[in-house]
Coordinates of C-alpha atoms in Angstrom, one line a residue:
M603 CA -121.5 -26.2 -7.7
M604 CA -122.5 -22.9 -9.4
K605 CA -125.6 -22.7 -7.3
K606 CA -123.6 -23.0 -4.1
L607 CA -121.2 -20.4 -5.3
F608 CA -124.1 -18.0 -6.1
W609 CA -125.5 -18.3 -2.6
L610 CA -122.1 -17.8 -1.0
I611 CA -121.6 -14.6 -3.0
A612 CA -125.1 -13.4 -2.1
I613 CA -124.5 -14.0 1.6
V614 CA -121.1 -12.2 1.5
S615 CA -122.5 -9.3 -0.4
L616 CA -125.3 -8.8 2.2
T617 CA -122.8 -8.8 5.0
W618 CA -120.6 -6.3 3.3
A619 CA -122.7 -3.2 2.9
P620 CA -120.4 -0.1 3.6
V621 CA -121.6 2.4 6.2
M622 CA -119.8 5.7 6.0
G623 CA -118.8 7.2 9.3
Q624 CA -120.7 4.5 11.3
V625 CA -119.8 1.7 13.6
M626 CA -121.7 -1.5 14.4
V627 CA -123.1 -1.6 18.0
D628 CA -125.2 -4.6 18.9
G629 CA -125.7 -5.3 15.2
S630 CA -127.0 -1.8 14.3
P631 CA -125.1 1.0 12.6
V632 CA -124.5 4.1 14.9
P633 CA -123.3 7.4 13.5
V634 CA -120.0 8.6 14.8
D635 CA -118.9 12.3 15.1
P636 CA -115.9 12.9 12.9
E637 CA -114.0 14.4 15.9
D638 CA -114.2 10.9 17.5
Y639 CA -112.1 9.3 14.8
H640 CA -109.5 12.1 14.7
N641 CA -108.3 12.0 18.3
L642 CA -106.4 9.6 20.5
K643 CA -107.8 10.5 24.0
T644 CA -109.2 7.0 24.8
P645 CA -108.7 3.4 23.5
Y646 CA -112.1 3.8 21.8
T647 CA -111.3 7.0 19.9
A648 CA -107.8 5.6 19.0
S649 CA -109.5 2.5 17.5
L650 CA -111.9 4.6 15.6
T651 CA -109.1 6.8 14.3
F652 CA -107.2 3.8 13.0
F653 CA -110.1 1.6 11.6
L654 CA -112.5 4.2 10.2
N655 CA -109.8 6.1 8.4
L656 CA -108.9 2.9 6.6
R657 CA -112.4 2.1 5.2
E658 CA -112.7 2.1 1.5
D659 CA -115.3 4.8 1.6
N660 CA -113.2 7.0 4.0
F661 CA -109.6 6.0 3.0
D662 CA -107.2 8.3 4.9
P663 CA -104.1 6.2 5.8
E664 CA -102.2 9.3 7.0
A665 CA -104.9 10.0 9.6
A666 CA -104.9 6.3 10.6
A667 CA -101.1 6.3 11.0
L668 CA -101.5 8.9 13.7
S669 CA -102.6 6.1 16.0
L670 CA -99.2 4.3 15.6
M671 CA -96.3 5.0 17.9
T672 CA -93.7 5.9 15.3
D673 CA -91.3 8.1 17.2
D674 CA -88.5 5.5 17.4
L675 CA -88.8 4.5 13.7
G676 CA -85.8 5.1 11.5
E677 CA -85.7 7.1 8.3
G678 CA -87.3 5.7 5.2
V679 CA -90.2 4.0 7.1
E680 CA -93.6 5.1 5.9
P681 CA -96.2 5.2 8.8
R682 CA -98.8 5.1 6.0
E683 CA -97.5 1.8 4.8
L684 CA -97.4 0.4 8.4
A685 CA -101.0 1.4 9.0
I686 CA -102.2 -0.3 5.9
K687 CA -100.2 -3.5 6.8
L688 CA -101.6 -3.5 10.3
K689 CA -105.1 -3.3 9.0
Q690 CA -104.4 -6.2 6.6
I691 CA -103.1 -8.2 9.6
F692 CA -106.4 -7.6 11.4
D693 CA -108.5 -8.6 8.4
G694 CA -106.3 -11.5 7.4
N695 CA -106.6 -13.1 10.8
G696 CA -110.3 -12.5 10.9
V697 CA -110.2 -10.3 14.1
A698 CA -113.5 -8.5 14.2
I699 CA -113.4 -5.1 16.1
R700 CA -116.4 -4.7 18.3
F701 CA -116.3 -1.0 19.1
A702 CA -119.0 -1.3 21.8
E703 CA -116.7 -3.4 23.9
I704 CA -113.7 -1.0 23.7
P705 CA -113.4 1.2 26.8
N706 CA -113.9 4.9 26.3
E707 CA -112.0 6.0 29.5
A708 CA -108.7 7.9 29.2
T709 CA -107.6 6.3 32.5
F710 CA -108.3 2.7 31.5
I711 CA -106.1 0.1 33.2
D712 CA -105.8 -3.5 31.9
S713 CA -106.5 -5.4 35.1
V714 CA -106.7 -8.9 33.5
Y715 CA -103.2 -9.3 32.0
T716 CA -100.7 -6.5 32.7
N717 CA -102.3 -4.1 35.2
Q718 CA -101.0 -1.3 33.0
A719 CA -102.5 1.3 30.7
K720 CA -102.9 -1.1 27.8
Y721 CA -105.7 -2.5 25.7
F722 CA -105.5 -5.9 23.9
F723 CA -107.9 -6.5 20.9
D724 CA -107.4 -10.3 20.8
T725 CA -104.9 -12.0 23.1
R726 CA -105.3 -15.4 21.4
V727 CA -104.9 -14.5 17.7
L728 CA -102.9 -11.2 18.0
P729 CA -101.2 -11.2 21.5
F730 CA -98.6 -8.7 20.3
V731 CA -101.0 -6.1 19.0
Y732 CA -102.3 -3.7 21.6
L733 CA -102.9 0.0 22.4
Q734 CA -100.8 1.7 25.0
K735 CA -101.1 5.1 26.7
Y736 CA -98.3 7.6 25.9
G737 CA -98.8 10.8 27.9
D738 CA -102.4 11.9 27.1
E739 CA -102.7 9.8 23.9
W740 CA -103.5 6.2 23.2
K741 CA -101.6 4.6 20.4
F742 CA -100.5 1.2 19.1
S743 CA -97.4 0.4 21.1
A744 CA -93.9 0.8 19.9
F745 CA -93.5 -3.0 20.2
T746 CA -96.6 -3.6 18.1
V747 CA -95.2 -1.2 15.4
S748 CA -91.9 -3.0 15.4
Q749 CA -93.6 -6.3 14.8
I750 CA -95.8 -5.2 12.0
H751 CA -93.6 -6.5 9.2
E752 CA -93.0 -9.8 10.9
L753 CA -96.7 -10.3 11.6
H754 CA -97.6 -9.4 8.0
R755 CA -95.3 -12.1 6.7
A756 CA -96.7 -14.6 9.1
T757 CA -100.3 -13.7 8.0
F758 CA -99.4 -13.8 4.3
P759 CA -96.5 -16.3 4.0
F760 CA -94.7 -17.6 0.9
G761 CA -94.7 -14.2 -0.8
T762 CA -98.5 -14.0 -1.0
D763 CA -98.3 -10.6 0.6
Q764 CA -97.2 -9.3 -2.8
L765 CA -100.5 -10.5 -4.3
I766 CA -102.5 -8.2 -2.0
N767 CA -101.0 -5.2 -3.8
Q768 CA -101.2 -6.7 -7.3
L769 CA -104.8 -8.1 -7.3
P770 CA -106.6 -4.8 -6.8
K771 CA -105.0 -3.6 -10.1
M772 CA -107.3 -5.9 -11.9
G773 CA -110.3 -3.7 -11.3
T774 CA -112.4 -2.2 -8.5
K775 CA -115.8 -2.2 -10.1
T776 CA -118.4 -3.8 -7.8
Y777 CA -120.6 -6.8 -8.9
F778 CA -122.8 -8.6 -6.3
G779 CA -121.0 -6.7 -3.6
F780 CA -117.6 -7.9 -4.8
Q781 CA -115.0 -5.9 -6.6
T782 CA -113.6 -7.2 -9.9
W783 CA -110.3 -8.3 -8.5
Q784 CA -112.0 -10.2 -5.7
L785 CA -114.2 -12.1 -8.1
V786 CA -111.1 -12.9 -10.2
G787 CA -109.3 -14.0 -7.0
L788 CA -112.2 -16.1 -5.9
F789 CA -112.3 -17.8 -9.3
G790 CA -108.6 -18.4 -9.2
F791 CA -108.9 -19.7 -5.6
I792 CA -111.6 -22.3 -6.7
L793 CA -109.5 -23.3 -9.7
L794 CA -106.4 -23.7 -7.4
L795 CA -108.3 -26.0 -5.0
F796 CA -109.5 -28.1 -8.0
L797 CA -106.0 -28.4 -9.4
A798 CA -104.5 -29.1 -5.9
H799 CA -107.1 -31.9 -5.4
K800 CA -106.2 -33.4 -8.8
L801 CA -102.5 -33.1 -8.1
F802 CA -102.7 -34.7 -4.6
T803 CA -105.0 -37.5 -5.9
F804 CA -102.5 -38.2 -8.7
L805 CA -99.5 -38.2 -6.4
F806 CA -101.1 -40.4 -3.8
D807 CA -103.1 -42.7 -6.0
R808 CA -100.5 -43.2 -8.7
V809 CA -97.1 -42.5 -7.4
I810 CA -97.3 -43.8 -3.8
L811 CA -99.5 -46.8 -4.7
F812 CA -97.3 -47.7 -7.7
S813 CA -94.2 -47.5 -5.5
L814 CA -95.7 -49.7 -2.9
E815 CA -96.7 -52.3 -5.5
R816 CA -93.1 -52.3 -6.8
L817 CA -91.9 -53.0 -3.3
G818 CA -94.4 -55.9 -2.9
Y819 CA -96.8 -54.1 -0.5
G820 CA -99.6 -53.4 -3.0
N821 CA -102.3 -54.9 -0.8
V822 CA -101.1 -53.0 2.3
G823 CA -100.8 -49.8 0.3
E824 CA -104.3 -50.0 -1.1
K825 CA -106.0 -51.1 2.1
Y826 CA -104.1 -49.0 4.7
I827 CA -101.8 -46.4 3.2
L828 CA -104.1 -45.0 0.5
P829 CA -106.9 -44.1 2.8
V830 CA -104.4 -42.2 5.0
A831 CA -103.0 -40.4 2.0
K832 CA -106.5 -39.4 0.7
V833 CA -107.4 -37.8 4.0
L834 CA -104.0 -36.2 4.2
S835 CA -104.6 -34.6 0.8
I836 CA -107.7 -33.0 2.3
Y837 CA -105.6 -31.5 5.1
L838 CA -103.2 -30.0 2.5
I839 CA -106.2 -28.4 0.7
L840 CA -107.3 -26.9 4.0
L841 CA -103.9 -25.4 4.5
V842 CA -104.0 -23.9 1.0
S843 CA -107.5 -22.6 1.7
A844 CA -106.5 -20.9 5.0
L845 CA -103.6 -19.3 3.2
F846 CA -105.4 -17.8 0.1
I847 CA -108.8 -16.9 1.7
R848 CA -107.0 -14.0 3.4
L849 CA -105.8 -12.6 0.1
L850 CA -109.4 -11.9 -1.0
Q851 CA -109.8 -9.3 1.8
L852 CA -113.4 -10.3 2.3
P853 CA -115.4 -8.8 5.1
V854 CA -113.7 -9.5 8.4
E855 CA -116.8 -11.3 9.7
V856 CA -116.7 -13.7 6.7
V857 CA -113.0 -14.3 7.1
A858 CA -113.4 -14.9 10.8
F859 CA -116.1 -17.5 10.2
V860 CA -114.3 -19.2 7.4
L861 CA -111.0 -19.3 9.3
K862 CA -112.8 -20.7 12.4
M863 CA -114.3 -23.5 10.3
L864 CA -110.9 -24.2 8.7
H865 CA -109.2 -24.2 12.1
A866 CA -111.7 -26.7 13.4
A867 CA -111.5 -28.8 10.2
K868 CA -107.7 -29.1 10.4
P869 CA -107.5 -30.9 13.8
F870 CA -110.6 -33.0 12.8
V871 CA -108.9 -34.2 9.6
L872 CA -105.6 -34.8 11.5
T873 CA -107.6 -36.9 14.0
I874 CA -108.9 -39.0 11.1
V875 CA -105.4 -39.4 9.7
F876 CA -103.9 -40.6 13.0
Y877 CA -107.0 -42.8 13.5
K878 CA -106.2 -44.6 10.2
I879 CA -102.5 -44.6 11.0
V880 CA -103.3 -46.7 14.1
D881 CA -104.4 -49.5 11.7
V882 CA -101.1 -49.3 9.9
V883 CA -99.2 -49.5 13.2
A884 CA -101.4 -52.4 14.4
L885 CA -100.7 -54.2 11.1
Y886 CA -96.9 -53.9 11.8
F887 CA -97.3 -55.2 15.3
A888 CA -99.5 -58.1 14.0
K889 CA -96.7 -59.1 11.6
L890 CA -94.2 -59.0 14.6
A891 CA -96.6 -61.1 16.7
E892 CA -96.8 -63.7 13.9
K893 CA -93.1 -64.2 14.2
T894 CA -93.2 -65.0 18.0
E895 CA -94.2 -68.4 19.4
S896 CA -96.4 -66.8 22.1
T897 CA -100.1 -66.6 21.1
L898 CA -100.6 -64.0 23.8
D899 CA -99.1 -61.4 21.5
D900 CA -101.9 -62.0 19.0
Q901 CA -104.4 -61.0 21.8
L902 CA -102.4 -57.9 22.6
V903 CA -102.4 -56.4 19.1
P904 CA -106.2 -55.7 19.0
L905 CA -106.2 -54.4 22.5
V906 CA -103.4 -52.0 21.7
R907 CA -105.2 -50.9 18.5
K908 CA -108.4 -50.1 20.4
T909 CA -106.5 -48.3 23.1
L910 CA -104.6 -46.1 20.6
K911 CA -107.8 -45.3 18.7
A912 CA -109.5 -44.2 21.9
F913 CA -106.5 -42.1 22.8
V914 CA -106.5 -40.5 19.3
V915 CA -110.2 -39.7 19.5
V916 CA -109.9 -38.1 23.0
V917 CA -106.8 -36.0 22.1
G918 CA -108.3 -35.0 18.7
T919 CA -111.5 -33.9 20.4
L920 CA -109.6 -31.7 22.8
F921 CA -107.6 -30.1 20.0
I922 CA -110.8 -29.5 18.0
L923 CA -112.4 -27.7 21.0
K924 CA -109.3 -25.7 21.9
E925 CA -107.6 -24.9 18.6
G926 CA -110.6 -25.0 16.2
L927 CA -113.6 -23.8 18.2
D928 CA -111.7 -21.7 20.7
V929 CA -113.3 -23.4 23.7
D930 CA -111.5 -23.0 27.0
I931 CA -110.8 -26.6 28.0
V932 CA -109.0 -25.8 31.2
P933 CA -112.3 -26.0 33.3
F934 CA -113.1 -29.1 31.4
L935 CA -109.8 -30.7 32.3
T936 CA -110.1 -29.6 35.9
G937 CA -113.5 -31.1 36.2
L938 CA -112.3 -34.2 34.4
S939 CA -109.4 -34.6 37.0
I940 CA -111.9 -34.3 39.9
G941 CA -114.3 -36.6 38.1
G942 CA -111.5 -39.0 37.3
L943 CA -110.6 -39.2 41.0
A944 CA -114.3 -40.0 41.9
F945 CA -114.4 -42.4 39.0
A946 CA -111.2 -44.1 40.2
L947 CA -112.6 -44.6 43.7
A948 CA -115.9 -45.9 42.3
A949 CA -114.2 -48.2 39.8
Q950 CA -111.4 -49.7 41.8
D951 CA -112.1 -53.2 40.7
T952 CA -112.2 -52.2 37.0
I953 CA -108.8 -50.4 37.4
K954 CA -107.4 -53.4 39.3
N955 CA -108.5 -55.7 36.5
F956 CA -107.0 -53.3 33.9
F957 CA -103.6 -53.4 35.6
G958 CA -104.0 -57.1 36.1
S959 CA -104.3 -57.5 32.4
V960 CA -101.2 -55.3 31.9
M961 CA -99.2 -57.6 34.2
I962 CA -100.5 -60.7 32.4
F963 CA -99.2 -59.3 29.1
I964 CA -95.9 -58.3 30.7
D965 CA -95.2 -61.4 32.7
K966 CA -96.9 -63.8 30.3
P967 CA -97.7 -66.6 32.8
F968 CA -99.7 -68.3 30.2
Q969 CA -100.8 -67.8 26.6
V970 CA -103.9 -68.6 24.5
G971 CA -104.3 -72.4 24.2
D972 CA -102.5 -73.3 27.4
W973 CA -104.2 -75.6 29.9
I974 CA -104.1 -73.9 33.3
T975 CA -105.4 -74.5 36.8
S976 CA -106.2 -71.6 39.1
G977 CA -108.1 -72.3 42.2
D978 CA -111.3 -74.2 41.3
V979 CA -110.9 -73.3 37.6
D980 CA -109.3 -75.9 35.3
G981 CA -109.4 -75.5 31.6
T982 CA -107.9 -74.0 28.4
V983 CA -107.3 -70.3 27.9
E984 CA -109.3 -68.9 25.0
E985 CA -108.9 -65.1 25.3
V986 CA -107.2 -62.5 27.4
G987 CA -109.1 -59.2 27.5
F988 CA -108.6 -55.9 29.4
R989 CA -111.0 -56.9 32.1
S990 CA -111.1 -60.7 32.3
T991 CA -109.6 -63.9 30.9
R992 CA -111.9 -66.4 29.2
I993 CA -111.2 -70.1 30.0
R994 CA -112.9 -73.1 28.4
T995 CA -113.3 -75.8 31.1
F996 CA -113.2 -79.5 30.3
R997 CA -117.0 -79.6 30.8
N998 CA -117.1 -77.3 27.7
S999 CA -118.4 -74.4 29.7
V1000 CA -116.8 -71.0 29.7
T1001 CA -115.4 -69.3 32.8
Y1002 CA -114.5 -65.6 33.0
I1003 CA -111.9 -64.8 35.6
P1004 CA -111.2 -61.1 36.4
N1005 CA -107.6 -60.3 35.6
G1006 CA -107.2 -58.6 39.0
K1007 CA -107.8 -61.9 40.7
I1008 CA -105.9 -64.1 38.2
A1009 CA -102.9 -61.8 38.5
D1010 CA -102.8 -62.4 42.3
A1011 CA -103.7 -66.1 42.2
T1012 CA -101.4 -69.1 42.0
I1013 CA -101.5 -70.4 38.4
D1014 CA -100.5 -73.9 37.4
N1015 CA -99.7 -73.8 33.7
H1016 CA -99.8 -77.3 32.4
G1017 CA -99.2 -76.0 28.9
L1018 CA -95.6 -75.0 29.7
R1019 CA -94.7 -78.5 30.7
Q1020 CA -91.8 -79.9 28.8
Y1021 CA -92.6 -83.4 29.9
R1022 CA -95.9 -85.0 31.1
R1023 CA -95.6 -87.3 34.1
F1024 CA -97.3 -90.7 34.3
Y1025 CA -97.3 -92.3 37.7
T1026 CA -99.0 -95.5 38.8
T1027 CA -98.5 -98.5 41.1
L1028 CA -98.5 -102.0 39.7
T1029 CA -99.8 -104.5 42.4
V1030 CA -98.9 -108.1 42.1
T1031 CA -100.0 -111.0 44.3
Y1032 CA -98.0 -112.1 47.3
D1033 CA -97.3 -115.5 45.9
T1034 CA -95.2 -114.0 43.1
P1035 CA -91.6 -115.1 43.4
H1036 CA -88.9 -112.5 43.7
E1037 CA -87.2 -113.9 40.6
L1038 CA -90.3 -113.3 38.6
I1039 CA -90.7 -109.7 40.0
E1040 CA -87.2 -108.9 39.1
T1041 CA -87.8 -110.1 35.5
F1042 CA -91.1 -108.2 35.3
V1043 CA -89.4 -104.9 36.5
Q1044 CA -86.7 -105.4 33.9
G1045 CA -89.3 -105.9 31.2
L1046 CA -91.1 -102.7 32.3
R1047 CA -87.9 -100.8 31.9
E1048 CA -87.4 -102.2 28.4
I1049 CA -90.9 -101.1 27.5
V1050 CA -90.1 -97.5 28.5
L1051 CA -86.7 -97.5 26.7
K1052 CA -88.3 -98.8 23.5
H1053 CA -91.2 -96.4 23.4
P1054 CA -90.4 -93.4 21.1
E1055 CA -92.1 -90.7 23.2
T1056 CA -90.8 -91.4 26.7
R1057 CA -88.1 -89.7 28.5
K1058 CA -85.1 -92.1 28.6
D1059 CA -82.9 -90.2 31.1
A1060 CA -85.4 -89.9 34.0
F1061 CA -87.7 -92.7 35.0
N1062 CA -88.1 -94.9 38.1
I1063 CA -89.5 -98.4 38.1
Y1064 CA -88.8 -100.3 41.3
F1065 CA -90.4 -102.9 43.6
N1066 CA -90.8 -100.5 46.5
N1067 CA -93.6 -101.5 48.9
L1068 CA -95.3 -104.4 50.6
S1069 CA -99.0 -103.4 51.1
S1070 CA -101.7 -105.3 53.0
Y1071 CA -102.7 -107.3 50.0
S1072 CA -100.0 -106.9 47.3
K1073 CA -96.4 -106.4 46.4
D1074 CA -96.2 -102.9 44.9
I1075 CA -94.1 -101.9 41.9
M1076 CA -93.7 -98.1 41.4
F1077 CA -94.1 -97.1 37.8
Y1078 CA -92.9 -93.4 37.4
I1079 CA -92.2 -92.2 33.8
F1080 CA -92.4 -89.0 31.6
F1081 CA -93.9 -88.5 28.2
E1082 CA -92.4 -86.0 25.8
V1083 CA -95.6 -84.9 24.0
P1084 CA -97.2 -81.4 23.6
T1085 CA -100.9 -82.1 24.3
W1086 CA -103.1 -84.0 26.6
P1087 CA -104.6 -86.2 23.8
E1088 CA -101.1 -87.3 22.9
E1089 CA -100.4 -88.1 26.5
L1090 CA -103.5 -90.3 26.7
R1091 CA -102.4 -92.1 23.6
C1092 CA -99.0 -92.8 25.0
R1093 CA -100.5 -94.0 28.3
H1094 CA -102.8 -96.4 26.3
E1095 CA -99.8 -97.9 24.5
I1096 CA -97.7 -98.3 27.6
L1097 CA -100.5 -99.9 29.6
I1098 CA -101.3 -102.4 26.8
Q1099 CA -97.7 -103.4 26.7
I1100 CA -97.6 -103.9 30.5
V1101 CA -100.6 -106.2 30.3
Q1102 CA -99.1 -108.1 27.5
L1103 CA -95.8 -108.6 29.4
A1104 CA -97.8 -109.7 32.5
E1105 CA -99.6 -112.3 30.4
V1106 CA -96.4 -113.7 28.9
L1107 CA -94.6 -113.9 32.3
G1108 CA -97.7 -115.2 34.1
I1109 CA -97.9 -112.2 36.5
R1110 CA -101.2 -111.9 38.4
F1111 CA -102.2 -108.4 39.5
A1112 CA -103.6 -108.1 43.0
F1113 CA -106.7 -106.3 44.1
P1114 CA -108.2 -105.8 47.6
T1115 CA -109.5 -109.3 48.6
Q1116 CA -109.7 -111.6 51.6
T1117 CA -108.5 -115.1 50.9
L1118 CA -109.2 -118.1 53.2
H1119 CA -106.3 -120.6 52.9
M1120 CA -107.2 -124.3 53.6
E1121 CA -105.1 -127.3 53.7
S1122 CA -104.8 -129.1 50.4
F1123 CA -106.4 -132.4 49.9
P1124 CA -105.0 -135.3 47.9
E1125 CA -107.9 -135.2 45.4
K1126 CA -107.8 -131.3 45.1
K1127 CA -105.3 -129.0 43.6
D1128 CA -104.1 -126.0 45.4
L1129 CA -105.4 -122.6 44.1
I1130 CA -101.9 -121.1 44.2
P1131 CA -100.3 -121.6 40.8
G1132 CA -97.0 -123.3 40.6
Y1133 CA -94.0 -121.1 39.7
P1134 CA -90.7 -122.5 38.4
S1135 CA -87.9 -122.0 40.8
D1136 CA -85.4 -121.6 38.0
A1137 CA -84.9 -117.9 37.1
S1138 CA -83.7 -118.8 33.6
V1139 CA -87.3 -119.7 32.7
Y1140 CA -88.5 -116.2 33.3
K1141 CA -85.5 -114.8 31.4
Q1142 CA -86.4 -116.9 28.5
K1143 CA -90.0 -115.7 28.5
L1144 CA -88.9 -112.1 28.8
T1145 CA -86.6 -112.5 25.8
Q1146 CA -89.5 -114.0 23.9
F1147 CA -91.7 -111.0 24.8
L1148 CA -89.1 -108.5 23.8
N1149 CA -88.5 -110.1 20.5
Q1150 CA -92.1 -110.7 19.6
E1151 CA -94.0 -107.8 21.1
L1152 CA -91.6 -104.8 21.5
G1153 CA -89.9 -105.8 18.2
K1154 CA -93.1 -104.8 16.4
K1155 CA -92.8 -101.2 17.5
E1156 CA -89.3 -100.8 16.0

């Protein structure tokens, strides 16, 4: 730490060698005629009059105050004090004056901003500070002079402006290019950063984490809140650094460099803070998704998290470029808009798939785990992404359908069925008496009514057709089960009971055949079985079946 501090002091001292009566042009000191910094004929000489007469080796604030437009000031206002404060405003904001760029024409006109006889030093940092021509003289404008006190308080807030006048009283001897009060201030500044870091660490690690543990969110606080708090403490330290670095009145080039780094670091740290806050927001949404029955919400949470993080990174990068590094992002945004149009034309399918995914999440035509049919695809939904939906087919293969197509397609969602239909036709032979068919149909209805997982209020079992080789009984029922395996189990149970009922009643099921009927012979029995003509016989057998077979299920 001390080694780094030594090198910092050495670098600053090398950049702070005073040159009396000289200005820096292209990095080299150039002598200036004393008459040039004691007149106000041009913006150049007015600037020399103000800045060179406030150098420590040529300190003449009364001469510097001549460059201020003080005609409209009231009594009791010291132009000398205003000149010193204005110089502190320039130094505190790190505005370096490049005299080689200041116009030296008495008739200069600002053609960029106002088209008037004005000269702005830095329109971004100090837009209200400018020179204006009054008669034959160039001076800091009356508006600038009226704003000096306000700008000084904004540059040195929270009463720190009082320290500027108090610190130099500690000593002005020079060591390593620094005065005694600057070394004391630098030591105090480092000590303040150390104490601030310890204080923020204690507050965030102990107080906030302890409070979250008392509320029952200790794991959330340690995993999500504490990382945000630690990064936020760095941001607060940067704010303190930007505030107190100005009090040391270091060379303006050093202050400008440090402030630029701090301005770039602040949006960078804030980007990290919001990047981590996205995890906290995603955790909250995940808790809400757990309370819903839809599994599609569980897929939406990670997509929202990725989208928010990408948005934070993009916006944070723009702020770092604009606010931190002072890069003009307007041409970049203009090019981005034109490039975005070209990209949109070239990526129409991708954009269509993105909005298709948005419609899927809004309409929720299906959710993860549902069995759907869409065109030639038939399977179970495994994942819904921003571009495509992944479906596991019944062949155990995986099919990816673009969301743009699936949003426009007809979707049959089998997973949303409240009941599962089972329809079949029971064919009995033509020689079956109608009394036996009536009894068989009655027994089929009893099977449905006795089964625990069939719909009792909507089923149809009727003798409804005479086909070419059989008498047909329609068997149309519904199962109240959630999954396809459960449906298959219920079908198995129902079909077994139908076969058992047919065996008890003597029902023969027909199948496509051709039968040649011949006259019966005395010594041969007919192939057609003999059926009792009394319907009570069938009733007795049905009662026996209901008591013996269906009674087992109860």
